Short mmCIF file of C-alpha atoms in Angstrom, two decimals:
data_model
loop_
_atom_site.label_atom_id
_atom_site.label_comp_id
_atom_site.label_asym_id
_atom_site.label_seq_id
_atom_site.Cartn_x
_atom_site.Cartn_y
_atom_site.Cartn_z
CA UNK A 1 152.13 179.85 286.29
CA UNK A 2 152.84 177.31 288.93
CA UNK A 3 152.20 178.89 292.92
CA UNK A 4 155.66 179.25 293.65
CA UNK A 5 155.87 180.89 290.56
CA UNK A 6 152.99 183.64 291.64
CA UNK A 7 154.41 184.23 295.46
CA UNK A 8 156.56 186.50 296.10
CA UNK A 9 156.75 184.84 300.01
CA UNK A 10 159.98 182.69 299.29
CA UNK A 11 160.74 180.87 302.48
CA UNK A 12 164.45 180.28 303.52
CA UNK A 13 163.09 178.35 306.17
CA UNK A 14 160.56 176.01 305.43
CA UNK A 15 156.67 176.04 306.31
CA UNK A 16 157.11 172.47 306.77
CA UNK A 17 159.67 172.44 309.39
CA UNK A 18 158.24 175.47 311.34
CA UNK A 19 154.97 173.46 312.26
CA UNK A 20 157.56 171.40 314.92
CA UNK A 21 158.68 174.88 316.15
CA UNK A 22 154.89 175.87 316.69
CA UNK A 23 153.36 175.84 319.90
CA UNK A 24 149.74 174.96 321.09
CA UNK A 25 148.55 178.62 320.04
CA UNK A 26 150.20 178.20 316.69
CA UNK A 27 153.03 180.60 317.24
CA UNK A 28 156.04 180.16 316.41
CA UNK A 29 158.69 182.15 318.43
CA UNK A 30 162.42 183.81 317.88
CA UNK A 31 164.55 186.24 319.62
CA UNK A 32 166.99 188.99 318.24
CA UNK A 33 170.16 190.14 319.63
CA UNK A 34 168.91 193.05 321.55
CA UNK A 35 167.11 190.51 323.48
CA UNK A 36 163.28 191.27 321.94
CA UNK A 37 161.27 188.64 321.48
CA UNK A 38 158.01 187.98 318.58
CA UNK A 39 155.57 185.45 317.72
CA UNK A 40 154.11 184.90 314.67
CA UNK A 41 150.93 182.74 313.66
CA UNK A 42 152.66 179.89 311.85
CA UNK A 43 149.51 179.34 309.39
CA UNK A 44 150.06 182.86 307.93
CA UNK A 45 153.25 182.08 306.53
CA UNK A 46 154.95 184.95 307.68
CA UNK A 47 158.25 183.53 308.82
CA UNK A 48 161.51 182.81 307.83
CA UNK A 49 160.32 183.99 304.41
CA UNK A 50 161.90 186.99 302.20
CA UNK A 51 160.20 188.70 299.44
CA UNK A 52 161.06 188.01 296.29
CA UNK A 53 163.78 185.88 298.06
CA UNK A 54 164.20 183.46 295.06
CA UNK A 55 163.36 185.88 291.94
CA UNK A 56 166.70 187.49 290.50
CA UNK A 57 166.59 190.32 287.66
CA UNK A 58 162.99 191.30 288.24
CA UNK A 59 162.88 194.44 285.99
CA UNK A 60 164.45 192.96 283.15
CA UNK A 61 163.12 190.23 280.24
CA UNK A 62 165.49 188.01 282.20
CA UNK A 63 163.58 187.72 285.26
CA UNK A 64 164.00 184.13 287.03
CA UNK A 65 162.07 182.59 289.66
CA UNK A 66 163.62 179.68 291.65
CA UNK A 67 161.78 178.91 294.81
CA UNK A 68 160.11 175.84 292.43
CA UNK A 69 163.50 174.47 292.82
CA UNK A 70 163.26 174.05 296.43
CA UNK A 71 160.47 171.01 295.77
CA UNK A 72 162.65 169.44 298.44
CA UNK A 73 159.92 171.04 301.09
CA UNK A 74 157.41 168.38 300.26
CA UNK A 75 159.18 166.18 301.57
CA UNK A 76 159.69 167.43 305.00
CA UNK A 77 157.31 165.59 307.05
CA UNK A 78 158.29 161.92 305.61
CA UNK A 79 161.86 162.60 306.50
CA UNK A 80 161.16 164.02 309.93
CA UNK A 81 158.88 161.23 310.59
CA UNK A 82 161.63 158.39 309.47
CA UNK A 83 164.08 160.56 311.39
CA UNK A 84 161.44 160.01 314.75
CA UNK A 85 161.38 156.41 314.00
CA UNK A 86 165.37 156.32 314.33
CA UNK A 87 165.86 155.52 318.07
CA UNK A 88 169.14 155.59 320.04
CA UNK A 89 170.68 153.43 322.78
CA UNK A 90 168.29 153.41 325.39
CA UNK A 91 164.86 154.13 323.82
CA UNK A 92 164.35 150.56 324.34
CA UNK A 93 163.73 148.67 327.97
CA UNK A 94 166.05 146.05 326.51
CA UNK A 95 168.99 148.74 326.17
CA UNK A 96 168.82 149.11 330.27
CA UNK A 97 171.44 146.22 330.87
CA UNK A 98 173.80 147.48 328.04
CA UNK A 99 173.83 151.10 329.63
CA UNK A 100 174.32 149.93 333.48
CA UNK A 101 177.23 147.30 331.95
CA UNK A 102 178.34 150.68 329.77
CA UNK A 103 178.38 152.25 332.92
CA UNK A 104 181.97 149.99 334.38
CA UNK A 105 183.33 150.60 331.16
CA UNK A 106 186.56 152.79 331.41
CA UNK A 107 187.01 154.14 328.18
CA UNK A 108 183.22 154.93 326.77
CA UNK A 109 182.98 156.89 323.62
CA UNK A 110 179.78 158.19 322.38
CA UNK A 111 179.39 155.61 319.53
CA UNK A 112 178.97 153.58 322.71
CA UNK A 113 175.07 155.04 322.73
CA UNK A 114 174.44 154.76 319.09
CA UNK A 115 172.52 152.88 317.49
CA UNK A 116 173.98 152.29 313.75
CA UNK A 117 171.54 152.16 310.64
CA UNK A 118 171.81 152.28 306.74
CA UNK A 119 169.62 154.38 305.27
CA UNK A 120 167.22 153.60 301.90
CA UNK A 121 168.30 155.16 299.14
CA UNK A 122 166.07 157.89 299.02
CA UNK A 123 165.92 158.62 302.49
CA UNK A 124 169.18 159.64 302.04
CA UNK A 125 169.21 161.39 299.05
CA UNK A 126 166.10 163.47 299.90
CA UNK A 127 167.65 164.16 303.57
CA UNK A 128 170.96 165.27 302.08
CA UNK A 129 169.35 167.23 299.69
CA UNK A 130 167.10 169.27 302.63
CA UNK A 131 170.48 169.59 304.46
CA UNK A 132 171.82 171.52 301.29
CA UNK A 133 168.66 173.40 300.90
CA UNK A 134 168.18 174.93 303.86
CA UNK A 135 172.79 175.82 303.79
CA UNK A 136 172.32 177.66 300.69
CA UNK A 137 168.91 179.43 300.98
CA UNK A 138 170.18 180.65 304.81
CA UNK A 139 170.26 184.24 305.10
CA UNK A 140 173.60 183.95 306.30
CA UNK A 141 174.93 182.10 302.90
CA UNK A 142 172.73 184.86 301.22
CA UNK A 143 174.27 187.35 302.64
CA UNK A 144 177.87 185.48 301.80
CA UNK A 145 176.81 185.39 298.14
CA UNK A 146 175.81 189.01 297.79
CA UNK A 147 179.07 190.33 299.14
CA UNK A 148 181.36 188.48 296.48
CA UNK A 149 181.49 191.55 294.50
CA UNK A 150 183.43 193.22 297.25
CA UNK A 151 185.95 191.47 296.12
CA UNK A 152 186.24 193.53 292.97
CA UNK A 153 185.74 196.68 294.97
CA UNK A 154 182.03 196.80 293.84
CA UNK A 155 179.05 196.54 296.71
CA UNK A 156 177.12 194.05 297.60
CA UNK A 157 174.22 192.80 294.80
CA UNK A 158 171.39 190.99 295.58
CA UNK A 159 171.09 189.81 292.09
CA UNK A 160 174.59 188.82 292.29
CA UNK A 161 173.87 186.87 295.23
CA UNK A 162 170.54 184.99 294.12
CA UNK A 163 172.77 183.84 290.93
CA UNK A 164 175.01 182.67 292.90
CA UNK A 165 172.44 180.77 295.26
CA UNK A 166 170.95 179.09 292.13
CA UNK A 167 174.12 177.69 290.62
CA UNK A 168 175.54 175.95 293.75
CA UNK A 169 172.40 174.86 294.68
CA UNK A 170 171.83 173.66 291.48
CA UNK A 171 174.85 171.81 291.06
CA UNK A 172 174.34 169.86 294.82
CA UNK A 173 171.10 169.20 293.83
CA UNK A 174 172.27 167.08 291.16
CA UNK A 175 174.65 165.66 292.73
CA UNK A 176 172.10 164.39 295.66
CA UNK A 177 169.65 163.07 293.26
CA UNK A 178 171.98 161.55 290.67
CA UNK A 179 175.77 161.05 292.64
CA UNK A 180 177.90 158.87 294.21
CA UNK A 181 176.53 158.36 298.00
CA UNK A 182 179.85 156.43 299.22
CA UNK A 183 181.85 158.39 301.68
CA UNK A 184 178.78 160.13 303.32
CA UNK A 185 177.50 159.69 306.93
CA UNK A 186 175.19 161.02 309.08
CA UNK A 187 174.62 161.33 312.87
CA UNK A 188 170.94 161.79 314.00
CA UNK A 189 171.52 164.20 317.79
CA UNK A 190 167.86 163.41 319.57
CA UNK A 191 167.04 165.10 322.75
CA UNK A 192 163.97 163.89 324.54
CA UNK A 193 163.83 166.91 326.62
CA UNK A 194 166.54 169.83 326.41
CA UNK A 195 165.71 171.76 323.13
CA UNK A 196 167.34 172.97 320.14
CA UNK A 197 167.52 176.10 318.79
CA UNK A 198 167.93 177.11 315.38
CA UNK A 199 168.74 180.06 313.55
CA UNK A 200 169.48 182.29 310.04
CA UNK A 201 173.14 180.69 309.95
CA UNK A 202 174.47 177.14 310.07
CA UNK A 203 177.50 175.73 311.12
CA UNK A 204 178.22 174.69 307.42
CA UNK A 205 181.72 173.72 306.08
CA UNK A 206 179.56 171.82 303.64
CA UNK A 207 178.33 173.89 300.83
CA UNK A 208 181.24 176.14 299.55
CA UNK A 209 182.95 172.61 298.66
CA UNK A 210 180.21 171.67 296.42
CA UNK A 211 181.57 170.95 292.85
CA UNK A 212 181.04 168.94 289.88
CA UNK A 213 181.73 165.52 291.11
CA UNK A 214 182.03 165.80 294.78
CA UNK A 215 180.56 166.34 297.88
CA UNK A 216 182.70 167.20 300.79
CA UNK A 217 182.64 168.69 304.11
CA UNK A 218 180.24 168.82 307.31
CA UNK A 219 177.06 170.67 308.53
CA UNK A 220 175.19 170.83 311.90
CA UNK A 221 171.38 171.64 311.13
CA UNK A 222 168.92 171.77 314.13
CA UNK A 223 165.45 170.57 312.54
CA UNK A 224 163.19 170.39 315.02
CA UNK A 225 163.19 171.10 318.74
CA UNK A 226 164.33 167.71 319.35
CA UNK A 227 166.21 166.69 316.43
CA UNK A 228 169.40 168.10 315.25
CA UNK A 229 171.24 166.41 311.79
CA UNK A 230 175.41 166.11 312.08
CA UNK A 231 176.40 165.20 308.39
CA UNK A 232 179.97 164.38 307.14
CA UNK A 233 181.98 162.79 304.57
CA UNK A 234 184.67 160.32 305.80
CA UNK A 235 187.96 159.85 303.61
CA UNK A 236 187.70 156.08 304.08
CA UNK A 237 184.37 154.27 305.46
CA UNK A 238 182.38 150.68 305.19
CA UNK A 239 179.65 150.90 303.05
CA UNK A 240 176.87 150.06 305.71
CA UNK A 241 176.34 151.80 308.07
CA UNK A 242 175.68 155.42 306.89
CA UNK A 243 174.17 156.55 309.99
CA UNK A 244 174.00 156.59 313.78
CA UNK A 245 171.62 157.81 315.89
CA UNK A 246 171.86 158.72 319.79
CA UNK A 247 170.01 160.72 322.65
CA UNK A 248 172.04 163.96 323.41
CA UNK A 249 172.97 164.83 327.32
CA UNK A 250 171.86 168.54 328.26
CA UNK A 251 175.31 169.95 328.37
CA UNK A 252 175.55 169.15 324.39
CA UNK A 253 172.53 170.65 323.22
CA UNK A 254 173.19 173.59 325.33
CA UNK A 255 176.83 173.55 323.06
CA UNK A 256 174.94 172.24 319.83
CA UNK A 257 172.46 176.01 320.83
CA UNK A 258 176.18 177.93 321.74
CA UNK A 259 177.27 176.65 318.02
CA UNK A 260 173.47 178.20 316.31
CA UNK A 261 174.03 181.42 318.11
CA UNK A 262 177.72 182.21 316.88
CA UNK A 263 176.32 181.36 313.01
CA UNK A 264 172.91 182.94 313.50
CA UNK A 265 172.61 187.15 313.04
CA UNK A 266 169.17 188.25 313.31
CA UNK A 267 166.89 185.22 314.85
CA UNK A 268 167.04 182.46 317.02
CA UNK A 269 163.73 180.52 316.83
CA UNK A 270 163.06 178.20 319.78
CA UNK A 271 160.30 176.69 320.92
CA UNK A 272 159.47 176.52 325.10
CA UNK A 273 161.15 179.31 327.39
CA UNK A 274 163.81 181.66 324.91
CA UNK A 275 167.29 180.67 325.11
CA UNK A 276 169.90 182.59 327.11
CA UNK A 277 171.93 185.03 324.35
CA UNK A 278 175.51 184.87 323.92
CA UNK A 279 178.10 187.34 323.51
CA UNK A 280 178.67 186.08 319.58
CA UNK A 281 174.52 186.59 319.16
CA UNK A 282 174.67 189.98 320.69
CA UNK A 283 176.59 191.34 318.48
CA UNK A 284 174.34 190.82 315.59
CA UNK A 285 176.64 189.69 312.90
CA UNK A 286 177.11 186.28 311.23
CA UNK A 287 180.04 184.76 312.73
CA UNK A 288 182.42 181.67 311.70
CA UNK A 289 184.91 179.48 313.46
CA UNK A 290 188.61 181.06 312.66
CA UNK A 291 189.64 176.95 312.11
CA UNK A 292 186.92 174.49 311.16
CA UNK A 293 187.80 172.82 314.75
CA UNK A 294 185.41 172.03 317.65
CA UNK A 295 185.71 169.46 320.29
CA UNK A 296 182.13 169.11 319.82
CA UNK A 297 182.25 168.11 316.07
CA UNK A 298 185.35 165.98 316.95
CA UNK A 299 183.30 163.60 318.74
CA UNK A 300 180.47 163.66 316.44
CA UNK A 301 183.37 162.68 313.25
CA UNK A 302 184.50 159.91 315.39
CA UNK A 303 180.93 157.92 315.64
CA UNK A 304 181.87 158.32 311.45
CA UNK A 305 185.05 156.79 312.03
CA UNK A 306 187.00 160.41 311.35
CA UNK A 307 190.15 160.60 313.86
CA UNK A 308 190.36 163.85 315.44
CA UNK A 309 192.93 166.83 315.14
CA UNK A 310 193.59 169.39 317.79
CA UNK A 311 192.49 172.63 317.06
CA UNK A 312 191.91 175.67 319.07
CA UNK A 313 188.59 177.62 319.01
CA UNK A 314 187.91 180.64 317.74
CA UNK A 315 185.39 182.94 315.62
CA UNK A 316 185.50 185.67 313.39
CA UNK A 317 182.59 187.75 311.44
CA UNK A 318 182.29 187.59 307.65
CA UNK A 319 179.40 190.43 307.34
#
């Protein structure tokens, strides 16, 4: 029996990521919506975890155990460390000129301070895949799955919604390790200074489009403190490039933080001083935008090459 196989710890958020979320005691910190805040030591393992998370019909001969599946994990600290070495406009002394000559220009867009990459192959693959990993196993896509019975009338299942987990994680596994990667593009948010936030809940109009031969949609997933991933898939793009990269100004990662608190329920792990709550966080539930609209992401699809469509704002609860 393999060790994910024996632990009953399955981790919706992984130990790998945590350890940027730690601080110099080796606590790792979240608030709830009543305003509490804990620390946990991050070497016990003891967050972002849920027992038997991963293990559906556990009194029966049927009994499965998928947190093997998630082998993604391991490679956590390569991809963050590629993602470090991923610099925008103005990590460089020779990117001073550019910004002050940026600086007369009248109509500046904020592909203006990215700089534009392709990504290996498996860089891309294996980041994708984490992306889709950490949508699915979320406690707010959990909680999502185990409520589709209510659509029969029936209450919610846990079993119901671990099946559920496996099979469209499954199937976008697959599809990152073996599909087409045309179409896909990613925007790497940095932010020397202000940091993220992250939560149990993504802004994720990503993984209920998964099928068979197709990956479509967007996703906003804060990583670390100082690295947030924008991913999206273009109708019509070049080949090369397949990613941008740019340093953030405070006023987006505090919006990039407003976005984690109306898709988060329970926790918001930060790391530094805890972030001011919002009314959506307060209220404890897992929230959606009404219309997958934000100025926000409207900016971030245009450094893809996506042309924008007027929406208003809005959110709504689903649990």
């Amino acid at each position: 029996m393999s060790a994910s196989e024996a632990s009953k710890n399955h981790h919706w958020w992984p130990v790998g990521l945590q350890y940027y979320w730690t601080d110099n005691q080796g606590d790792v910190w979240w608030i709830e919506p009543d305003g509490k805040v804990h620390h946990k030591r991050s070497a016990n393992r003891k967050v972002g975890y849920k027992i038997h998370g991963h293990t559906f019909l556990r009194d029966s001969p049927w009994k499965t155990n998928f947190e093997g599946e998630f082998d993604i994990d391991n490679e956590v600290p390569n991809l963050v460390k590629t993602l470090q070495s991923l610099k925008g406009i103005g990590a460089r002394p020779s990117d001073l000129a550019y910004l002050l000559k940026l600086l007369l220009k009248r109509d500046r867009k904020l592909s203006d301070l990215c700089r534009f990459y392709d990504l290996d192959e498996t860089v891309h693959r294996n980041l994708l895949l984490l992306i889709f990993s950490l949508l699915f196993r979320s406690p707010a896509s959990r909680s999502r799955y185990e409520n589709y019975p209510a659509s029969l009338g029936l209450p919610p299942n846990e079993d119901v919604g671990k099946a559920n987990m496996r099979q469209y994680y499954r199937m976008a596994k697959k599809l990152c390790q073996e599909g087409l990667l045309s179409n896909q593009y990613f925007v790497l948010i940095r932010s020397p200074f202000k940091k993220f936030i992250c939560g149990d809940g993504y802004l994720d109009w990503l993984s209920g489009n998964v099928n068979l031969n197709r990956i479509d949609g967007r996703a906003l997933v804060p990583l670390t403190p100082h690295l947030c991933i924008f991913f999206c898939t273009p109708r019509i793009m070049k080949r090369s490039p397949n990613f941008a990269a740019f340093n953030a100004a405070p006023w987006m990662v505090d919006w990039i933080n407003d976005l984690t608190q109306i898709y988060s329920k329970d926790k918001l792990f930060f790391h530094g001083p805890p972030p001011k709550l919002t009314e959506a966080f307060r209220e404890g539930k897992f929230f959606t935008l009404k219309k997958r609209s934000d100025a926000l992401i409207e900016m971030l699809d245009e450094i893809a090459g996506i042309k924008p469509a007027a929406n208003p704002i809005a959110f709504t609860a689903f649990s």
